[in-house]
Amino acid sequence: MINCLVEYKNIPHLYQLYAGFQELHKKNIICLEFTEAENIPELINKPVIKVVLNKQIVVYYDTLDGLNWIDSNESDNISYFLNHFKCHHYFKRSFSSLLDGESNFAVHPLGLNFGVSYNYLGNKSLKNSVLSFLKKQKLIISLFKINTNSLDANQLSHFPDIELNEVNILFSARLWNPRLAKTKESEKQRETINSFRIEIVKKLKEIYKDRFLGGIFEDEYSRTVLKREYLLPFEFTNRDNYISLMKRSTICIATTGLHNSIGWKFGEYVAASRAIITEKLHYEVPGDFKLNKNYLEFNSASQLIKIIDDLLEDKNAIRKMMFSNFEYYNLNLRPDIMIFNTINNIFRLNNN
């Protein structure tokens, strides 16, 4: 059994990782022990943790937004990364090849980040495909004890029936107050993000009317720049209410976050097996996750509308994308499997 000594910080960005380690511990795949985080001032409130495997292999797990260890520009952050961390392996959510070629240790993509306080299940209409897919994954089934005979209609209920029901479209996002930015570069980025998100909400509401679910999250800043009709009611800041809204949606839209990060909502959409349309992804994720298979890309509001209209005319394309994301979630993104894959990768590389 593999011994894992894991730093603990009470930071939501890390809950996905902790859930994964704990599930592996329950399955007797690892022996888990938590320890207090090192007192490194610039990292104490950042979602970066050290894990020691078998008392000798030092690994960092990093779910930061972008290259953002210190409050400075990208070049300074890369320099900090290369000079600060002493380890054998580094798994980063916002993985960039800029890091891998320069470091003295192996840098790997960790994967998408999302909240884990609720469970994503499956789809009644895809039950046969799901069962067929899972039964072929013998390693996953044997290690994680997936019961392929117990995925009943109630469990597979998160997909809307796209053959019978109207397809709804979800886009929800927050605005970032530019005045709270710590650098001029960050202030400009916030203004650009805000402007694009507002344009998208207005277009979607105008064209799709009641089929559009979502809006800009309501807060003190958003109320100063937008009319109430474009704001997502405050009740949807409640997690359960937001998830309920997402369950009613088939096509989900994501935009780039701060530091060019792939936001939590993107990971949630994959975990919920949705059809996803997103801005260009600036970072890489592990596994078979591809443009035009797991997601579609847009770079303007008009292009987004064109893609949505094409999908509305081709529900089979929606279905294929939803199943591809169900597949990806169960092989790469589910918390226990994500952590298992990182550990398996470490020992595979160390044995070569």
CSV table of C-alpha atoms in Angstrom, one decimal:
chain,number,residue,atom,x,y,z
A,1,MET,CA,0.0,0.0,0.0
A,2,ILE,CA,1.2,3.5,-0.8
A,3,ASN,CA,1.7,5.9,2.1
A,4,CYS,CA,0.6,9.5,1.4
A,5,LEU,CA,1.4,12.3,3.7
A,6,VAL,CA,-0.8,15.2,2.5
A,7,GLU,CA,-0.6,18.9,3.5
A,8,TYR,CA,-4.0,20.2,4.6
A,9,LYS,CA,-5.3,23.7,3.9
A,10,ASN,CA,-9.0,24.7,4.2
A,11,ILE,CA,-9.3,26.1,0.7
A,12,PRO,CA,-12.2,25.2,-1.6
A,13,HIS,CA,-10.0,24.8,-4.7
A,14,LEU,CA,-8.4,21.8,-2.9
A,15,TYR,CA,-11.5,19.9,-1.8
A,16,GLN,CA,-11.5,18.0,-5.1
A,17,LEU,CA,-8.0,16.7,-4.3
A,18,TYR,CA,-8.8,15.8,-0.7
A,19,ALA,CA,-12.0,14.0,-1.7
A,20,GLY,CA,-9.9,11.9,-4.2
A,21,PHE,CA,-7.2,11.0,-1.6
A,22,GLN,CA,-9.9,10.1,1.0
A,23,GLU,CA,-11.7,7.8,-1.5
A,24,LEU,CA,-8.5,6.0,-2.3
A,25,HIS,CA,-7.9,5.6,1.4
A,26,LYS,CA,-11.4,4.1,1.9
A,27,LYS,CA,-10.7,1.6,-1.0
A,28,ASN,CA,-7.4,0.6,0.7
A,29,ILE,CA,-5.3,1.7,-2.3
A,30,ILE,CA,-3.4,4.3,-0.2
A,31,CYS,CA,-2.7,4.9,3.5
A,32,LEU,CA,-3.6,8.6,4.0
A,33,GLU,CA,-2.3,10.9,6.7
A,34,PHE,CA,-2.8,14.7,6.8
A,35,THR,CA,-0.2,17.2,8.1
A,36,GLU,CA,-0.1,20.9,8.6
A,37,ALA,CA,1.0,23.0,5.6
A,38,GLU,CA,4.5,24.5,5.6
A,39,ASN,CA,4.6,28.1,6.7
A,40,ILE,CA,5.5,29.7,3.4
A,41,PRO,CA,4.0,33.3,3.5
A,42,GLU,CA,3.3,33.7,-0.2
A,43,LEU,CA,1.7,30.2,-0.4
A,44,ILE,CA,-0.1,29.9,2.9
A,45,ASN,CA,-3.4,31.0,1.4
A,46,LYS,CA,-2.8,29.5,-2.1
A,47,PRO,CA,-4.2,26.2,-3.2
A,48,VAL,CA,-0.8,24.5,-3.5
A,49,ILE,CA,0.0,21.5,-1.3
A,50,LYS,CA,3.0,19.1,-0.9
A,51,VAL,CA,2.4,15.4,-0.8
A,52,VAL,CA,5.1,12.9,0.2
A,53,LEU,CA,4.7,9.3,-1.1
A,54,ASN,CA,6.3,6.5,0.8
A,55,LYS,CA,8.4,9.0,2.8
A,56,GLN,CA,10.6,9.7,-0.2
A,57,ILE,CA,8.8,11.0,-3.3
A,58,VAL,CA,7.9,14.7,-3.0
A,59,VAL,CA,5.0,15.8,-5.1
A,60,TYR,CA,3.2,19.2,-5.4
A,61,TYR,CA,-0.5,19.5,-6.4
A,62,ASP,CA,-1.4,23.0,-7.6
A,63,THR,CA,-5.0,24.2,-8.4
A,64,LEU,CA,-4.1,27.9,-8.8
A,65,ASP,CA,-5.7,30.0,-11.5
A,66,GLY,CA,-3.0,30.4,-14.1
A,67,LEU,CA,0.7,31.1,-13.3
A,68,ASN,CA,-0.1,33.0,-10.2
A,69,TRP,CA,2.1,32.1,-7.2
A,70,ILE,CA,3.1,35.7,-6.5
A,71,ASP,CA,1.5,39.1,-7.3
A,72,SER,CA,3.6,39.9,-10.3
A,73,ASN,CA,3.9,39.4,-14.0
A,74,GLU,CA,4.1,36.0,-15.8
A,75,SER,CA,7.9,36.2,-16.2
A,76,ASP,CA,8.4,36.8,-12.4
A,77,ASN,CA,6.0,33.9,-11.6
A,78,ILE,CA,7.8,31.5,-13.9
A,79,SER,CA,11.1,32.5,-12.2
A,80,TYR,CA,9.5,32.0,-8.8
A,81,PHE,CA,8.3,28.5,-9.8
A,82,LEU,CA,11.6,27.4,-11.1
A,83,ASN,CA,13.6,28.6,-8.1
A,84,HIS,CA,11.2,27.8,-5.2
A,85,PHE,CA,9.9,24.3,-5.5
A,86,LYS,CA,12.1,21.4,-4.6
A,87,CYS,CA,10.3,18.1,-5.6
A,88,HIS,CA,10.3,15.1,-7.9
A,89,HIS,CA,6.9,15.8,-9.6
A,90,TYR,CA,4.6,18.8,-9.9
A,91,PHE,CA,0.9,18.5,-11.0
A,92,LYS,CA,-0.6,21.7,-12.1
A,93,ARG,CA,-4.2,22.5,-12.9
A,94,SER,CA,-3.2,25.4,-15.2
A,95,PHE,CA,-0.5,23.4,-17.0
A,96,SER,CA,1.7,25.2,-19.5
A,97,SER,CA,4.6,23.7,-21.5
A,98,LEU,CA,6.5,26.9,-20.5
A,99,LEU,CA,7.0,25.2,-17.1
A,100,ASP,CA,7.9,21.7,-18.2
A,101,GLY,CA,10.9,22.5,-20.3
A,102,GLU,CA,12.7,24.7,-17.8
A,103,SER,CA,12.3,22.9,-14.5
A,104,ASN,CA,14.6,20.3,-12.8
A,105,PHE,CA,11.6,18.2,-11.9
A,106,ALA,CA,8.7,16.6,-13.9
A,107,VAL,CA,5.7,18.9,-14.5
A,108,HIS,CA,2.4,17.4,-15.4
A,109,PRO,CA,-1.1,18.6,-16.2
A,110,LEU,CA,-3.4,17.9,-13.2
A,111,GLY,CA,-6.8,18.4,-14.8
A,112,LEU,CA,-9.9,20.5,-14.5
A,113,ASN,CA,-11.1,21.8,-11.1
A,114,PHE,CA,-14.6,21.8,-9.8
A,115,GLY,CA,-16.6,21.7,-6.6
A,116,VAL,CA,-17.3,18.3,-5.1
A,117,SER,CA,-20.0,18.9,-2.6
A,118,TYR,CA,-22.5,17.1,-4.8
A,119,ASN,CA,-22.6,14.1,-7.0
A,120,TYR,CA,-22.9,14.0,-10.8
A,121,LEU,CA,-24.6,10.9,-12.1
A,122,GLY,CA,-25.7,9.9,-15.6
A,123,ASN,CA,-28.3,9.8,-18.3
A,124,LYS,CA,-31.3,7.6,-18.7
A,125,SER,CA,-31.2,7.9,-22.5
A,126,LEU,CA,-27.5,6.9,-22.6
A,127,LYS,CA,-27.8,4.0,-20.2
A,128,ASN,CA,-26.8,1.2,-22.7
A,129,SER,CA,-23.9,3.2,-24.0
A,130,VAL,CA,-22.7,4.0,-20.5
A,131,LEU,CA,-22.9,0.4,-19.4
A,132,SER,CA,-21.1,-0.8,-22.5
A,133,PHE,CA,-18.3,1.8,-22.0
A,134,LEU,CA,-17.8,1.0,-18.3
A,135,LYS,CA,-17.7,-2.8,-18.8
A,136,LYS,CA,-14.7,-2.3,-21.1
A,137,GLN,CA,-12.7,-0.4,-18.5
A,138,LYS,CA,-11.5,-3.5,-16.6
A,139,LEU,CA,-8.7,-1.7,-14.7
A,140,ILE,CA,-11.0,1.1,-13.5
A,141,ILE,CA,-13.8,-1.4,-12.5
A,142,SER,CA,-11.4,-3.7,-10.6
A,143,LEU,CA,-9.8,-0.8,-8.6
A,144,PHE,CA,-12.8,1.4,-8.0
A,145,LYS,CA,-15.5,-1.3,-7.7
A,146,ILE,CA,-17.8,0.3,-10.2
A,147,ASN,CA,-21.0,-1.8,-10.2
A,148,THR,CA,-22.0,-1.8,-13.9
A,149,ASN,CA,-25.3,-3.6,-13.0
A,150,SER,CA,-26.5,-0.9,-10.7
A,151,LEU,CA,-26.6,2.2,-12.9
A,152,ASP,CA,-30.4,2.5,-12.9
A,153,ALA,CA,-32.6,5.2,-14.4
A,154,ASN,CA,-32.6,7.2,-11.1
A,155,GLN,CA,-28.8,7.3,-11.1
A,156,LEU,CA,-28.6,8.2,-14.7
A,157,SER,CA,-30.9,11.2,-14.4
A,158,HIS,CA,-28.8,14.3,-14.9
A,159,PHE,CA,-29.0,14.4,-18.7
A,160,PRO,CA,-32.1,16.1,-20.1
A,161,ASP,CA,-34.0,14.0,-22.6
A,162,ILE,CA,-32.9,15.9,-25.7
A,163,GLU,CA,-35.2,14.1,-28.0
A,164,LEU,CA,-38.3,15.1,-26.2
A,165,ASN,CA,-37.6,18.3,-24.3
A,166,GLU,CA,-36.6,21.7,-25.5
A,167,VAL,CA,-32.8,22.3,-25.3
A,168,ASN,CA,-32.0,25.0,-22.8
A,169,ILE,CA,-28.8,27.1,-22.9
A,170,LEU,CA,-26.9,28.1,-19.7
A,171,PHE,CA,-24.3,30.8,-19.3
A,172,SER,CA,-23.7,32.3,-15.9
A,173,ALA,CA,-20.6,34.3,-14.8
A,174,ARG,CA,-19.5,36.9,-12.4
A,175,LEU,CA,-17.9,40.3,-13.1
A,176,TRP,CA,-14.6,41.3,-11.6
A,177,ASN,CA,-14.3,44.8,-10.1
A,178,PRO,CA,-11.4,46.4,-11.9
A,179,ARG,CA,-10.7,48.7,-9.0
A,180,LEU,CA,-9.7,45.7,-6.9
A,181,ALA,CA,-7.0,44.5,-9.3
A,182,LYS,CA,-3.5,44.5,-7.9
A,183,THR,CA,-1.7,45.4,-11.1
A,184,LYS,CA,-2.5,47.5,-14.2
A,185,GLU,CA,-2.3,44.3,-16.3
A,186,SER,CA,-4.9,42.6,-14.1
A,187,GLU,CA,-7.2,45.7,-14.2
A,188,LYS,CA,-7.2,45.7,-18.0
A,189,GLN,CA,-7.8,41.9,-18.1
A,190,ARG,CA,-10.8,42.3,-15.7
A,191,GLU,CA,-12.3,45.0,-17.9
A,192,THR,CA,-12.0,42.8,-21.0
A,193,ILE,CA,-13.5,39.8,-19.3
A,194,ASN,CA,-16.4,41.8,-18.0
A,195,SER,CA,-17.2,43.4,-21.3
A,196,PHE,CA,-17.3,40.1,-23.2
A,197,ARG,CA,-19.4,38.4,-20.5
A,198,ILE,CA,-21.9,41.2,-20.6
A,199,GLU,CA,-22.1,41.1,-24.4
A,200,ILE,CA,-22.7,37.3,-24.3
A,201,VAL,CA,-25.5,37.6,-21.8
A,202,LYS,CA,-27.3,40.3,-23.7
A,203,LYS,CA,-27.1,38.4,-27.0
A,204,LEU,CA,-28.3,35.1,-25.5
A,205,LYS,CA,-31.2,36.8,-23.7
A,206,GLU,CA,-32.2,38.7,-26.9
A,207,ILE,CA,-32.1,35.7,-29.2
A,208,TYR,CA,-33.1,32.6,-27.1
A,209,LYS,CA,-35.4,34.4,-24.6
A,210,ASP,CA,-36.9,31.7,-22.2
A,211,ARG,CA,-34.6,29.0,-23.5
A,212,PHE,CA,-31.6,31.0,-22.1
A,213,LEU,CA,-31.0,30.2,-18.4
A,214,GLY,CA,-28.5,32.3,-16.6
A,215,GLY,CA,-27.1,35.8,-16.4
A,216,ILE,CA,-24.4,37.7,-14.5
A,217,PHE,CA,-24.2,36.9,-10.8
A,218,GLU,CA,-25.7,39.7,-8.8
A,219,ASP,CA,-23.4,41.5,-6.4
A,220,GLU,CA,-22.6,45.1,-5.4
A,221,TYR,CA,-20.4,45.7,-8.5
A,222,SER,CA,-22.6,44.0,-11.1
A,223,ARG,CA,-25.6,46.1,-9.9
A,224,THR,CA,-23.7,49.3,-10.8
A,225,VAL,CA,-23.1,48.3,-14.4
A,226,LEU,CA,-26.1,46.2,-15.5
A,227,LYS,CA,-29.8,46.4,-15.6
A,228,ARG,CA,-31.6,43.8,-13.3
A,229,GLU,CA,-32.9,41.9,-16.3
A,230,TYR,CA,-29.4,40.7,-17.1
A,231,LEU,CA,-28.5,39.6,-13.5
A,232,LEU,CA,-28.9,36.1,-12.2
A,233,PRO,CA,-31.1,36.3,-9.1
A,234,PHE,CA,-29.3,36.2,-5.8
A,235,GLU,CA,-31.0,32.9,-5.0
A,236,PHE,CA,-28.8,31.1,-7.6
A,237,THR,CA,-25.7,31.9,-5.6
A,238,ASN,CA,-26.9,29.1,-3.4
A,239,ARG,CA,-25.1,26.0,-4.6
A,240,ASP,CA,-28.1,23.6,-4.8
A,241,ASN,CA,-30.2,26.2,-6.7
A,242,TYR,CA,-27.4,26.7,-9.2
A,243,ILE,CA,-26.9,23.0,-9.7
A,244,SER,CA,-30.7,22.7,-10.3
A,245,LEU,CA,-30.4,25.4,-13.0
A,246,MET,CA,-27.5,23.5,-14.6
A,247,LYS,CA,-29.5,20.2,-14.6
A,248,ARG,CA,-32.2,22.0,-16.7
A,249,SER,CA,-29.6,22.9,-19.3
A,250,THR,CA,-28.2,20.9,-22.1
A,251,ILE,CA,-25.8,23.4,-23.8
A,252,CYS,CA,-23.4,25.1,-21.3
A,253,ILE,CA,-21.2,28.0,-22.2
A,254,ALA,CA,-17.8,28.9,-20.5
A,255,THR,CA,-15.5,31.9,-20.8
A,256,THR,CA,-11.9,32.4,-19.8
A,257,GLY,CA,-11.2,33.3,-16.2
A,258,LEU,CA,-8.6,35.4,-14.5
A,259,HIS,CA,-5.0,34.6,-15.4
A,260,ASN,CA,-6.4,32.9,-18.6
A,261,SER,CA,-7.6,30.0,-16.3
A,262,ILE,CA,-10.2,27.4,-17.2
A,263,GLY,CA,-12.9,28.2,-14.7
A,264,TRP,CA,-14.7,25.9,-12.2
A,265,LYS,CA,-17.8,26.0,-14.3
A,266,PHE,CA,-16.0,24.3,-17.2
A,267,GLY,CA,-15.1,21.4,-14.9
A,268,GLU,CA,-18.6,21.2,-13.6
A,269,TYR,CA,-20.0,21.0,-17.1
A,270,VAL,CA,-17.7,18.1,-17.9
A,271,ALA,CA,-18.6,16.3,-14.7
A,272,ALA,CA,-22.3,16.8,-15.5
A,273,SER,CA,-21.8,15.5,-19.0
A,274,ARG,CA,-23.0,18.6,-20.8
A,275,ALA,CA,-22.5,19.9,-24.3
A,276,ILE,CA,-19.9,22.6,-23.9
A,277,ILE,CA,-19.0,25.7,-25.9
A,278,THR,CA,-16.1,27.7,-24.6
A,279,GLU,CA,-13.5,30.3,-25.4
A,280,LYS,CA,-10.1,29.0,-26.4
A,281,LEU,CA,-8.4,26.9,-23.6
A,282,HIS,CA,-5.0,28.3,-22.7
A,283,TYR,CA,-4.0,25.4,-20.6
A,284,GLU,CA,-3.7,21.6,-21.1
A,285,VAL,CA,-5.5,18.8,-19.4
A,286,PRO,CA,-4.5,15.1,-19.2
A,287,GLY,CA,-6.2,12.3,-21.1
A,288,ASP,CA,-8.2,12.3,-24.3
A,289,PHE,CA,-9.9,15.6,-24.2
A,290,LYS,CA,-10.2,17.3,-27.6
A,291,LEU,CA,-11.7,20.2,-29.4
A,292,ASN,CA,-14.8,19.2,-31.5
A,293,LYS,CA,-15.2,16.1,-29.4
A,294,ASN,CA,-15.6,17.2,-25.8
A,295,TYR,CA,-16.2,20.9,-26.5
A,296,LEU,CA,-16.5,23.5,-29.2
A,297,GLU,CA,-14.7,26.9,-29.3
A,298,PHE,CA,-15.8,30.4,-30.0
A,299,ASN,CA,-14.0,33.8,-30.0
A,300,SER,CA,-16.9,36.2,-30.5
A,301,ALA,CA,-20.5,36.6,-29.6
A,302,SER,CA,-21.6,36.1,-33.2
A,303,GLN,CA,-19.6,32.9,-33.5
A,304,LEU,CA,-21.1,31.6,-30.3
A,305,ILE,CA,-24.6,32.2,-31.7
A,306,LYS,CA,-23.7,30.3,-34.9
A,307,ILE,CA,-22.4,27.3,-33.0
A,308,ILE,CA,-25.5,27.2,-30.8
A,309,ASP,CA,-27.8,27.3,-33.8
A,310,ASP,CA,-25.9,24.5,-35.4
A,311,LEU,CA,-26.2,22.3,-32.3
A,312,LEU,CA,-29.9,23.0,-32.0
A,313,GLU,CA,-30.3,21.6,-35.5
A,314,ASP,CA,-28.1,18.5,-34.7
A,315,LYS,CA,-29.2,16.8,-31.5
A,316,ASN,CA,-27.0,13.8,-32.3
A,317,ALA,CA,-23.9,16.1,-32.1
A,318,ILE,CA,-25.1,17.2,-28.6
A,319,ARG,CA,-25.6,13.6,-27.5
A,320,LYS,CA,-22.1,12.6,-28.7
A,321,MET,CA,-20.5,15.4,-26.9
A,322,MET,CA,-22.4,14.7,-23.7
A,323,PHE,CA,-21.3,11.0,-23.8
A,324,SER,CA,-17.7,12.0,-24.5
A,325,ASN,CA,-17.7,14.2,-21.4
A,326,PHE,CA,-19.3,11.4,-19.3
A,327,GLU,CA,-16.5,9.2,-20.6
A,328,TYR,CA,-13.8,11.7,-19.8
A,329,TYR,CA,-15.1,12.4,-16.3
A,330,ASN,CA,-15.1,8.7,-15.4
A,331,LEU,CA,-11.6,8.1,-16.7
A,332,ASN,CA,-9.9,11.3,-15.7
A,333,LEU,CA,-11.8,13.8,-13.7
A,334,ARG,CA,-13.7,11.9,-10.9
A,335,PRO,CA,-11.7,12.9,-7.8
A,336,ASP,CA,-10.5,9.4,-6.8
A,337,ILE,CA,-9.5,8.5,-10.3
A,338,MET,CA,-7.8,11.9,-10.9
A,339,ILE,CA,-5.6,11.2,-7.8
A,340,PHE,CA,-5.1,7.6,-8.7
A,341,ASN,CA,-3.9,8.6,-12.2
A,342,THR,CA,-1.3,11.0,-10.8
A,343,ILE,CA,0.1,8.4,-8.4
A,344,ASN,CA,0.1,5.7,-11.1
A,345,ASN,CA,1.9,8.1,-13.5
A,346,ILE,CA,4.6,8.8,-10.9
A,347,PHE,CA,5.4,5.2,-10.2
A,348,ARG,CA,5.2,4.3,-13.9
A,349,LEU,CA,7.8,7.0,-14.7
A,350,ASN,CA,10.0,6.1,-11.7
A,351,ASN,CA,10.1,2.5,-12.8
A,352,ASN,CA,11.2,3.3,-16.4
